[in-house]
Short mmCIF file of C-alpha atoms and ligand atoms in Angstrom, two decimals:
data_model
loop_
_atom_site.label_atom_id
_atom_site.label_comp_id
_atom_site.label_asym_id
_atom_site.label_seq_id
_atom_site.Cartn_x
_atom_site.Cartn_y
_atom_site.Cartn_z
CA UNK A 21 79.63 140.31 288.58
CA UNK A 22 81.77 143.23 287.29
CA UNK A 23 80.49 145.36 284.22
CA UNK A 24 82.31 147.96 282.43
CA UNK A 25 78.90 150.26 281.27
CA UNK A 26 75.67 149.69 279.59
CA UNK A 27 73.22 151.81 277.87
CA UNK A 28 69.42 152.72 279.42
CA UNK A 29 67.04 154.91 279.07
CA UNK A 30 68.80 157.17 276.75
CA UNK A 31 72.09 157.18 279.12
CA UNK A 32 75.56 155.03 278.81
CA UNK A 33 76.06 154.09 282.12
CA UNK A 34 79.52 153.43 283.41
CA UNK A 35 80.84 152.20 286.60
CA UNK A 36 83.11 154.93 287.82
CA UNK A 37 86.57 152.67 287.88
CA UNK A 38 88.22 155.13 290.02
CA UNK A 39 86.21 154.96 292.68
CA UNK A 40 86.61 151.48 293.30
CA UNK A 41 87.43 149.13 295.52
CA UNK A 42 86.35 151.63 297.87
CA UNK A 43 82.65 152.48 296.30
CA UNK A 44 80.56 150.94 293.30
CA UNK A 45 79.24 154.39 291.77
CA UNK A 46 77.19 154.42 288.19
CA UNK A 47 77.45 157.74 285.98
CA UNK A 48 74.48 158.35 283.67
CA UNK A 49 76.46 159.75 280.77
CA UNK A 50 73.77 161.71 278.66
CA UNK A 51 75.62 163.90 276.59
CA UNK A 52 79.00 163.51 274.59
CA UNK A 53 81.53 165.31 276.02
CA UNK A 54 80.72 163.96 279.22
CA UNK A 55 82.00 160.53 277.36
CA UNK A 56 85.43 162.21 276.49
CA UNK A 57 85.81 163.46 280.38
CA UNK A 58 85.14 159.63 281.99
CA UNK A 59 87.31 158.13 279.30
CA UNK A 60 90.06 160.83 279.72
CA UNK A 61 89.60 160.44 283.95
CA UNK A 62 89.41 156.56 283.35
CA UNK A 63 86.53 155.97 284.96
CA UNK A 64 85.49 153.98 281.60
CA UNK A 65 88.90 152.07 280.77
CA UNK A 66 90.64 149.21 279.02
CA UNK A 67 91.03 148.88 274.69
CA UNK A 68 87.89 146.70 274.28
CA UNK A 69 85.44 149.22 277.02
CA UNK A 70 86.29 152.16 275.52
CA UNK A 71 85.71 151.13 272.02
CA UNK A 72 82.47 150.61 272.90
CA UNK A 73 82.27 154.20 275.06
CA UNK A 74 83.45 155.58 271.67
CA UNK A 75 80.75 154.06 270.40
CA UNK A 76 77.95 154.95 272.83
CA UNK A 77 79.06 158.77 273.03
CA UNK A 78 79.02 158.96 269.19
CA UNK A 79 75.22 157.71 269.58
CA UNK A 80 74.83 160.24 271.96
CA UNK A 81 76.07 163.13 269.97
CA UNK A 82 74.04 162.24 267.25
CA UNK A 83 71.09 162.29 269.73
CA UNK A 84 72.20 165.87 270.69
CA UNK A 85 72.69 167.25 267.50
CA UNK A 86 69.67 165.90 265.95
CA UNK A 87 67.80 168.46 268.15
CA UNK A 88 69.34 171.05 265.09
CA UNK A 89 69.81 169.55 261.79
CA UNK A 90 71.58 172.10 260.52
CA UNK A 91 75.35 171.03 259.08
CA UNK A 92 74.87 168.15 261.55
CA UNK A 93 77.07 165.82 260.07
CA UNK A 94 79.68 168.15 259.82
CA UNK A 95 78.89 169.00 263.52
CA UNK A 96 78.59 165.17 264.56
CA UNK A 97 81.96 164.30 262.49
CA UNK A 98 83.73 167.15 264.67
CA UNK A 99 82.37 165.61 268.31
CA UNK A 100 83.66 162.05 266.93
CA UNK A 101 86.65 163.46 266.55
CA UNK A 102 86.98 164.82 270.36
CA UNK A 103 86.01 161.40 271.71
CA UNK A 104 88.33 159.72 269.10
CA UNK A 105 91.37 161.08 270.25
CA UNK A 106 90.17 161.23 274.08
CA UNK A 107 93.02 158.76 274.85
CA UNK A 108 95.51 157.82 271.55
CA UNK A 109 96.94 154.40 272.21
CA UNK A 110 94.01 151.95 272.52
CA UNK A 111 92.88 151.98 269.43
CA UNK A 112 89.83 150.23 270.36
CA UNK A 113 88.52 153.80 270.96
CA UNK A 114 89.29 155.24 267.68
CA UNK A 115 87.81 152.39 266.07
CA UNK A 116 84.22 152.04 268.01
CA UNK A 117 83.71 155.49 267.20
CA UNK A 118 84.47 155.69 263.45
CA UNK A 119 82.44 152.52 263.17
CA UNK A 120 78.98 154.45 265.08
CA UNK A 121 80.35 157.01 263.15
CA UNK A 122 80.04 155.37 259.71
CA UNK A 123 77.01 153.88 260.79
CA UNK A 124 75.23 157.11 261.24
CA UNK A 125 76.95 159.12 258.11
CA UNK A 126 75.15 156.22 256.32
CA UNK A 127 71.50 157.21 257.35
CA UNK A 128 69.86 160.25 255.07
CA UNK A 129 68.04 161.57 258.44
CA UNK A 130 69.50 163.10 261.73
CA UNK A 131 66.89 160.82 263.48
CA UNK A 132 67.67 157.94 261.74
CA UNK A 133 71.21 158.59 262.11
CA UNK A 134 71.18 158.92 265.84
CA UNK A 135 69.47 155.16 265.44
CA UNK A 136 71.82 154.15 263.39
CA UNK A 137 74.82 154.73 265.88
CA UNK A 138 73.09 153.48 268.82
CA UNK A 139 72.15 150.09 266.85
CA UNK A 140 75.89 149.88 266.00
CA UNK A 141 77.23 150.69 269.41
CA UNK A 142 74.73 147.60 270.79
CA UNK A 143 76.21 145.64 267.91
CA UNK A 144 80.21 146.32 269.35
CA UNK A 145 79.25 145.16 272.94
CA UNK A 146 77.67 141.67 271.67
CA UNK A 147 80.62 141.33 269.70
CA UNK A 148 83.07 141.84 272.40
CA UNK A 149 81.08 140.20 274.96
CA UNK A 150 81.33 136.89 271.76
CA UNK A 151 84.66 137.74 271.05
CA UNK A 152 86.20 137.80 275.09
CA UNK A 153 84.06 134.29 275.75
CA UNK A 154 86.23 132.67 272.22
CA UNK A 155 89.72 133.72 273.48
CA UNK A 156 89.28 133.00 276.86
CA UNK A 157 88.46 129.41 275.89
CA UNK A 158 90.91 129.17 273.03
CA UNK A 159 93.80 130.17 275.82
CA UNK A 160 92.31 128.30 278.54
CA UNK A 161 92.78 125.16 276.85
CA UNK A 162 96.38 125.66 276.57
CA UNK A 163 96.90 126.56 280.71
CA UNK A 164 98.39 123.53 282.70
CA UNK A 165 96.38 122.64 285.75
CA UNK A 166 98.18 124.29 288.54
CA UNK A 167 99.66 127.25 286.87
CA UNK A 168 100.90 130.09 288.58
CA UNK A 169 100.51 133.17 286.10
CA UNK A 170 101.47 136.81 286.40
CA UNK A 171 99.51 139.68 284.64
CA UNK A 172 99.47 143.10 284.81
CA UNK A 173 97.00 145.80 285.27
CA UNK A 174 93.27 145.19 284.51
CA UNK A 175 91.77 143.14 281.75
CA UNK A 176 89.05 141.39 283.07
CA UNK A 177 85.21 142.39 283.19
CA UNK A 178 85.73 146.03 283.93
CA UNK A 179 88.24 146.58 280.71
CA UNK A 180 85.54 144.75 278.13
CA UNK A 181 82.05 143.93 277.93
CA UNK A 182 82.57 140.07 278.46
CA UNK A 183 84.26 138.08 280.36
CA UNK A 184 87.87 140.03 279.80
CA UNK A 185 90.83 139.04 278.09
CA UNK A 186 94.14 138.13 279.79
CA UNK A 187 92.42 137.51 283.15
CA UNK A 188 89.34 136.13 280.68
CA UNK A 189 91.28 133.58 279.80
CA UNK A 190 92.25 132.67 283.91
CA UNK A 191 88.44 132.89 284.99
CA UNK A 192 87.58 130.42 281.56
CA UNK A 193 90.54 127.96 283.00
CA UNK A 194 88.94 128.40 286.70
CA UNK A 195 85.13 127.50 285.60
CA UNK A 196 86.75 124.96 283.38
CA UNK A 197 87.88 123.38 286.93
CA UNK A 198 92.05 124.27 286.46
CA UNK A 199 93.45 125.41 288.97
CA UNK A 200 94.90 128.53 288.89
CA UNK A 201 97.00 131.16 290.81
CA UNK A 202 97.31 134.80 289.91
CA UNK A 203 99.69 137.08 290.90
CA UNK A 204 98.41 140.58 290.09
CA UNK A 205 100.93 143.37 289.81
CA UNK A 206 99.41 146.29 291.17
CA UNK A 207 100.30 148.19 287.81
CA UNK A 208 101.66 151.98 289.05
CA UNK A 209 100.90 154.64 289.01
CA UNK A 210 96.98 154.01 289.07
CA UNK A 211 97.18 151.00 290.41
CA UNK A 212 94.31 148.97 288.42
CA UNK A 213 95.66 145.93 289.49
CA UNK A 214 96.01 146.56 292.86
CA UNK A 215 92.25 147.86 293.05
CA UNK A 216 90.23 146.38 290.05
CA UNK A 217 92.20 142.84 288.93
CA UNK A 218 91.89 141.84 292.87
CA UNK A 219 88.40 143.25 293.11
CA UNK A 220 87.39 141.33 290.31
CA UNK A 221 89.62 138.20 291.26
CA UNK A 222 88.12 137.73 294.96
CA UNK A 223 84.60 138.14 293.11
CA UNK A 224 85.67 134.84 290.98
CA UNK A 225 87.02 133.32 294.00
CA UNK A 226 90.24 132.37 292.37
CA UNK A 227 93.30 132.32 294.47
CA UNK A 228 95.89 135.38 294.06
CA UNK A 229 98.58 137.73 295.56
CA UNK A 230 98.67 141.44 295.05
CA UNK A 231 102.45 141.85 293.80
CA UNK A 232 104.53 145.31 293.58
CA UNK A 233 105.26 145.52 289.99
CA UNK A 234 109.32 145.53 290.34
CA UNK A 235 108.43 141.95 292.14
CA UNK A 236 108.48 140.29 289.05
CA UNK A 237 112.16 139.27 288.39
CA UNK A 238 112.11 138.24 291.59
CA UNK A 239 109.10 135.80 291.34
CA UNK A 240 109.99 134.53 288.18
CA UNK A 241 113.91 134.04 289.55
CA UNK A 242 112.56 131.98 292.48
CA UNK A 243 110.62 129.86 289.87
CA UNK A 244 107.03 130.98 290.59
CA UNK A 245 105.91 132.23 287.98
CA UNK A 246 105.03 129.51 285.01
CA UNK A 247 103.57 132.15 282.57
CA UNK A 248 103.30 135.86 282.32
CA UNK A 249 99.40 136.57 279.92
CA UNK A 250 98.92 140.40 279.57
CA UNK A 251 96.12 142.21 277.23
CA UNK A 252 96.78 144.72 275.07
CA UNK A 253 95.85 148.60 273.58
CA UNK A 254 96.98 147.63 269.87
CA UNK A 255 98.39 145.15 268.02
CA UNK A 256 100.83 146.42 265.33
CA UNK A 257 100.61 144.05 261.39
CA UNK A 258 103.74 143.04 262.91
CA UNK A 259 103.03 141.26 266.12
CA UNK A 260 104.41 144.62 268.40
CA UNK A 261 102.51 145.10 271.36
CA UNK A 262 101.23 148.51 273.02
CA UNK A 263 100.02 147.64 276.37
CA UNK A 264 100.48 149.13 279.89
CA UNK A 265 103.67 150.22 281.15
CA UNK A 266 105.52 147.40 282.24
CA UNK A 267 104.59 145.14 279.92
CA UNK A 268 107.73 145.31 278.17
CA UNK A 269 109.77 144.90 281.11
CA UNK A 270 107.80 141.32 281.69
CA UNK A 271 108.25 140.65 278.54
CA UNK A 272 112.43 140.77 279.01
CA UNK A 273 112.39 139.17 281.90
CA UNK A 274 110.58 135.95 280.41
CA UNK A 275 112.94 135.80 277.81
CA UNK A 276 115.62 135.81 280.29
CA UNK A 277 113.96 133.42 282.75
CA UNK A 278 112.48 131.50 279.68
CA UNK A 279 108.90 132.20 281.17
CA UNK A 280 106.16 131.94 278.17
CA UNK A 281 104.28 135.49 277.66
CA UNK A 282 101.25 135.27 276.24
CA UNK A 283 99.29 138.54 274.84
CA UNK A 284 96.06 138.16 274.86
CA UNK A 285 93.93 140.35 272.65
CA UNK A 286 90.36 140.33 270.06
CA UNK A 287 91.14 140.90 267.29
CA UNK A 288 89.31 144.49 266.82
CA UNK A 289 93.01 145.51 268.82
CA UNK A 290 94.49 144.71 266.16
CA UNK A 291 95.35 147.81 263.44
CA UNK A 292 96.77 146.06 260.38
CA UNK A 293 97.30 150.32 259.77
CA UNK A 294 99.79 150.11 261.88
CA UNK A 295 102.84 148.43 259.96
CA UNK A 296 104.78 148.09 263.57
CA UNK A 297 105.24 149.61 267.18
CA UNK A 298 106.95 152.59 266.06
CA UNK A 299 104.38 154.00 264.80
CA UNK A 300 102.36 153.87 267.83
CA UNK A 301 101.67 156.69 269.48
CA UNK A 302 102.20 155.96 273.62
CA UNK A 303 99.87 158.48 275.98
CA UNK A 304 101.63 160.53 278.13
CA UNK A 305 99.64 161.04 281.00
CA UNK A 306 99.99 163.92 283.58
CA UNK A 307 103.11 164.06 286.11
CA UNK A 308 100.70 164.61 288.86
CA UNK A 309 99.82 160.84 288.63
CA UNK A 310 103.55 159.79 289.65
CA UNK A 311 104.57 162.35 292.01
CA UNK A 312 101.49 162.34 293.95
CA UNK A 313 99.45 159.52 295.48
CA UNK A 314 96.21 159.29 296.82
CA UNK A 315 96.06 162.67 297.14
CA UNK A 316 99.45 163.09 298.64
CA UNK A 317 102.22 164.35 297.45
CA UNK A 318 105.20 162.08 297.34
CA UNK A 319 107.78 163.84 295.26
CA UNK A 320 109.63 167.55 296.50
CA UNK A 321 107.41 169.99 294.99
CA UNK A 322 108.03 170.75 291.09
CA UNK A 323 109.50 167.43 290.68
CA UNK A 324 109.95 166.57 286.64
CA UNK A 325 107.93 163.46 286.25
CA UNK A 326 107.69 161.02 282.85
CA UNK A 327 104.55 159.35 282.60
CA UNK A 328 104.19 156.65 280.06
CA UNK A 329 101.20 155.37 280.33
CA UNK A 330 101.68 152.58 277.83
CA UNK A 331 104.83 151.00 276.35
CA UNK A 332 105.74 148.56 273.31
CA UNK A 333 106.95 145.07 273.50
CA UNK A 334 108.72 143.65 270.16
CA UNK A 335 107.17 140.72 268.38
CA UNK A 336 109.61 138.76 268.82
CA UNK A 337 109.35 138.80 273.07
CA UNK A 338 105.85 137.41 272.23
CA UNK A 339 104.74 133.83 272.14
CA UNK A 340 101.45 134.05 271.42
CA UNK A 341 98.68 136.01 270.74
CA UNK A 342 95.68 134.74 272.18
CA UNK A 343 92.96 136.41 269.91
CA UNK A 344 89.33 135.32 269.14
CA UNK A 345 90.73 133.05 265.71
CA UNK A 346 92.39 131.03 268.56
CA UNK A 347 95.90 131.16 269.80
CA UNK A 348 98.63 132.48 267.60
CA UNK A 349 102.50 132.25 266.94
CA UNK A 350 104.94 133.66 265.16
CA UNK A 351 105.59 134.83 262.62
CA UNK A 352 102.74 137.22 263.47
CA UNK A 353 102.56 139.61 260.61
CA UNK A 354 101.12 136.15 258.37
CA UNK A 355 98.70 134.90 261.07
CA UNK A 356 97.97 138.48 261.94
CA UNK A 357 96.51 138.90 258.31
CA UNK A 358 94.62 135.27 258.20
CA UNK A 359 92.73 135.84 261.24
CA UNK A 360 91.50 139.19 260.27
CA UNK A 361 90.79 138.44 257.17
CA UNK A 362 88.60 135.66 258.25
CA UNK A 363 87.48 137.18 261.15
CA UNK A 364 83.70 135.91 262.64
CA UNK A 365 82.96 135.22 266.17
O1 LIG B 1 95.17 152.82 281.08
P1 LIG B 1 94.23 151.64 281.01
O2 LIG B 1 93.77 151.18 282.35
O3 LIG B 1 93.09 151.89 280.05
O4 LIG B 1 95.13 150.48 280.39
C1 LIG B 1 94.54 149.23 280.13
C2 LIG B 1 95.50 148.22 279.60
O5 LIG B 1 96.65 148.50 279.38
C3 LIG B 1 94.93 146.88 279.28
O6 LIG B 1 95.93 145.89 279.39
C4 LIG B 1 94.41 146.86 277.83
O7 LIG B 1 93.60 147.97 277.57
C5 LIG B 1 93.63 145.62 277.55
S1 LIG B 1 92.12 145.56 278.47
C6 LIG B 1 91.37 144.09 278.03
#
């Protein structure tokens, strides 16, 4: 089955997401900046993978460093820092690495320190891999038998280190003997649904059709579409929603269709920081992504291209917030604190 990366023999290994469907290919990351280049390419991708990336490539900067001890906090603090802001929207990534980080500015030794990390990056990925297995179930349990539910981009296997969260919660429903069909937008311009949700969804064996993204209204107008569930990059305190461009749109045209949307989310995506989506700060991503494809241009040369990679959708679009405390509803800022506050999976 589908894994995101792992760590061995003194390497984090990822599966190189852009080479799929075409070509399963492992990179043996062994030093740090090699971390910010795979999660900048998205070869590692998705909130809950690259917090623990973050993670891993602070472990292995304190490795690297270690070598010379010399100011190597300072030195170590400066390389968290590059893989921190690598990507700025999932904050997933800002927060594995400031927790490796901690964990190593806590150990007197460089040594120690480098252990430190490493034991705290193994700690994120059993508590994903826990926390992806509790909403899965918790939002499971509330699919109908027979649903047909829309989702966009990738948030399975390949975006976590468990099970995955929006299409977690369809494979949960599937195993739990539901039955289930997707329709997976292909989520432009890199299309991870069109080549990782279906990759991951014929794996599963659970019944789907690869959608254009601007087939949505259209589905959910001809009444086949009974729920869109969706992941997400960060969680405002308010309930907003940062999560892959397009989300919002789905979101407006549930509301009109009076389709339920579901966001589904751990809660280490949620920044209680972050008072609401405004304050988010959306990736741009390069124009070369939108006016070429697959290596092709597609656009007249020097066309002026805007590339969002991420967008917000307003609490109030939301009806729940599938998290690992269970399923949530509005108001969210109120539940939002509770289940952090009490947070254990
Ligand atoms: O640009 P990506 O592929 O990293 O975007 C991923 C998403 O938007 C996912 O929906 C989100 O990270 C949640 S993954 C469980």
């Amino acid at each position: 089955m589908a894994r995101s990366l792992f760590w061995e023999d003194g390497a984090l290994v990822v599966l190189d997401q852009t080479q799929l469907p075409h070509r399963v290919e492992w990179l043996r990351l062994r030093r740090w900046p090699e971390v910010v280049e795979a999660v900048r390419a998205l070869r590692v991708r998705g909130a809950p993978a690259l917090g623990a990336a973050g993670a891993y490539g602070v472990a292995l900067a304190a490795r690297e460093l270690a070598a010379n001890p010399q100011e190597f906090h300072e030195r170590l603090r400066q390389a968290a820092e590059a893989i921190r802001s690598a990507r700025p929207t999932a904050v997933n990534l800002a927060w594995g690495t400031d927790r490796a980080l901690r964990a190593a500015e806590g150990a007197p030794e460089a040594e120690q320190a480098a252990e430190s990390a490493l034991a705290e990056a193994h700690r994120i990925v059993q508590e994903d891999e826990r926390a992806c297995r509790a909403l899965a179930e918790a939002g499971a349990r509330e699919l109908g038998d027979g649903e047909r539910v829309l989702t966009l981009c990738n948030t399975g296997a390949l975006a976590t280190l468990g099970i995955g969260t929006a299409l977690g919660i369809l494979r949960a429903a599937w195993e739990a003997g539901k039955r289930v069909h997707v329709y997976a937008c292909e989520t432009r311009p890199l299309l991870q649904g069109a080549r990782l949700t279906t990759w991951e969804l014929r794996e599963l064996g659970i019944p789907f059709h690869l959608v254009v993204d601007a087939a949505a209204g259209w589905l959910m107008a001809r009444g086949r579409v009974d729920r869109v569930v969706v992941g997400a990059d960060r969680v405002a305190a308010n309930g907003d929603v940062a999560n892959k461009i397009g989300t919002y749109t789905l979101a407006v045209l549930c509301r009109h269709h009076r389709v339920p949307f579901w966001v589904a989310a751990p809660l280490s995506t949620v920044d209680l920081a972050t008072p609401d989506g405004q304050a988010i700060r959306v990736e741009e991503r390069a124009p070369e992504e939108v006016t070429w494809f697959a290596g092709c241009p597609v656009a007249p040369e020097g066309t002026p291209a805007l590339n969002y990679a991420f967008d917000v959708t307003p609490a109030e679009l939301v009806d729940a917030l599938v998290t690992d405390a269970g399923v949530l509803r509005p108001p969210f800022g109120p539940a939002l604190r509770a289940a952090v506050g009490g947070a254990r999976v």
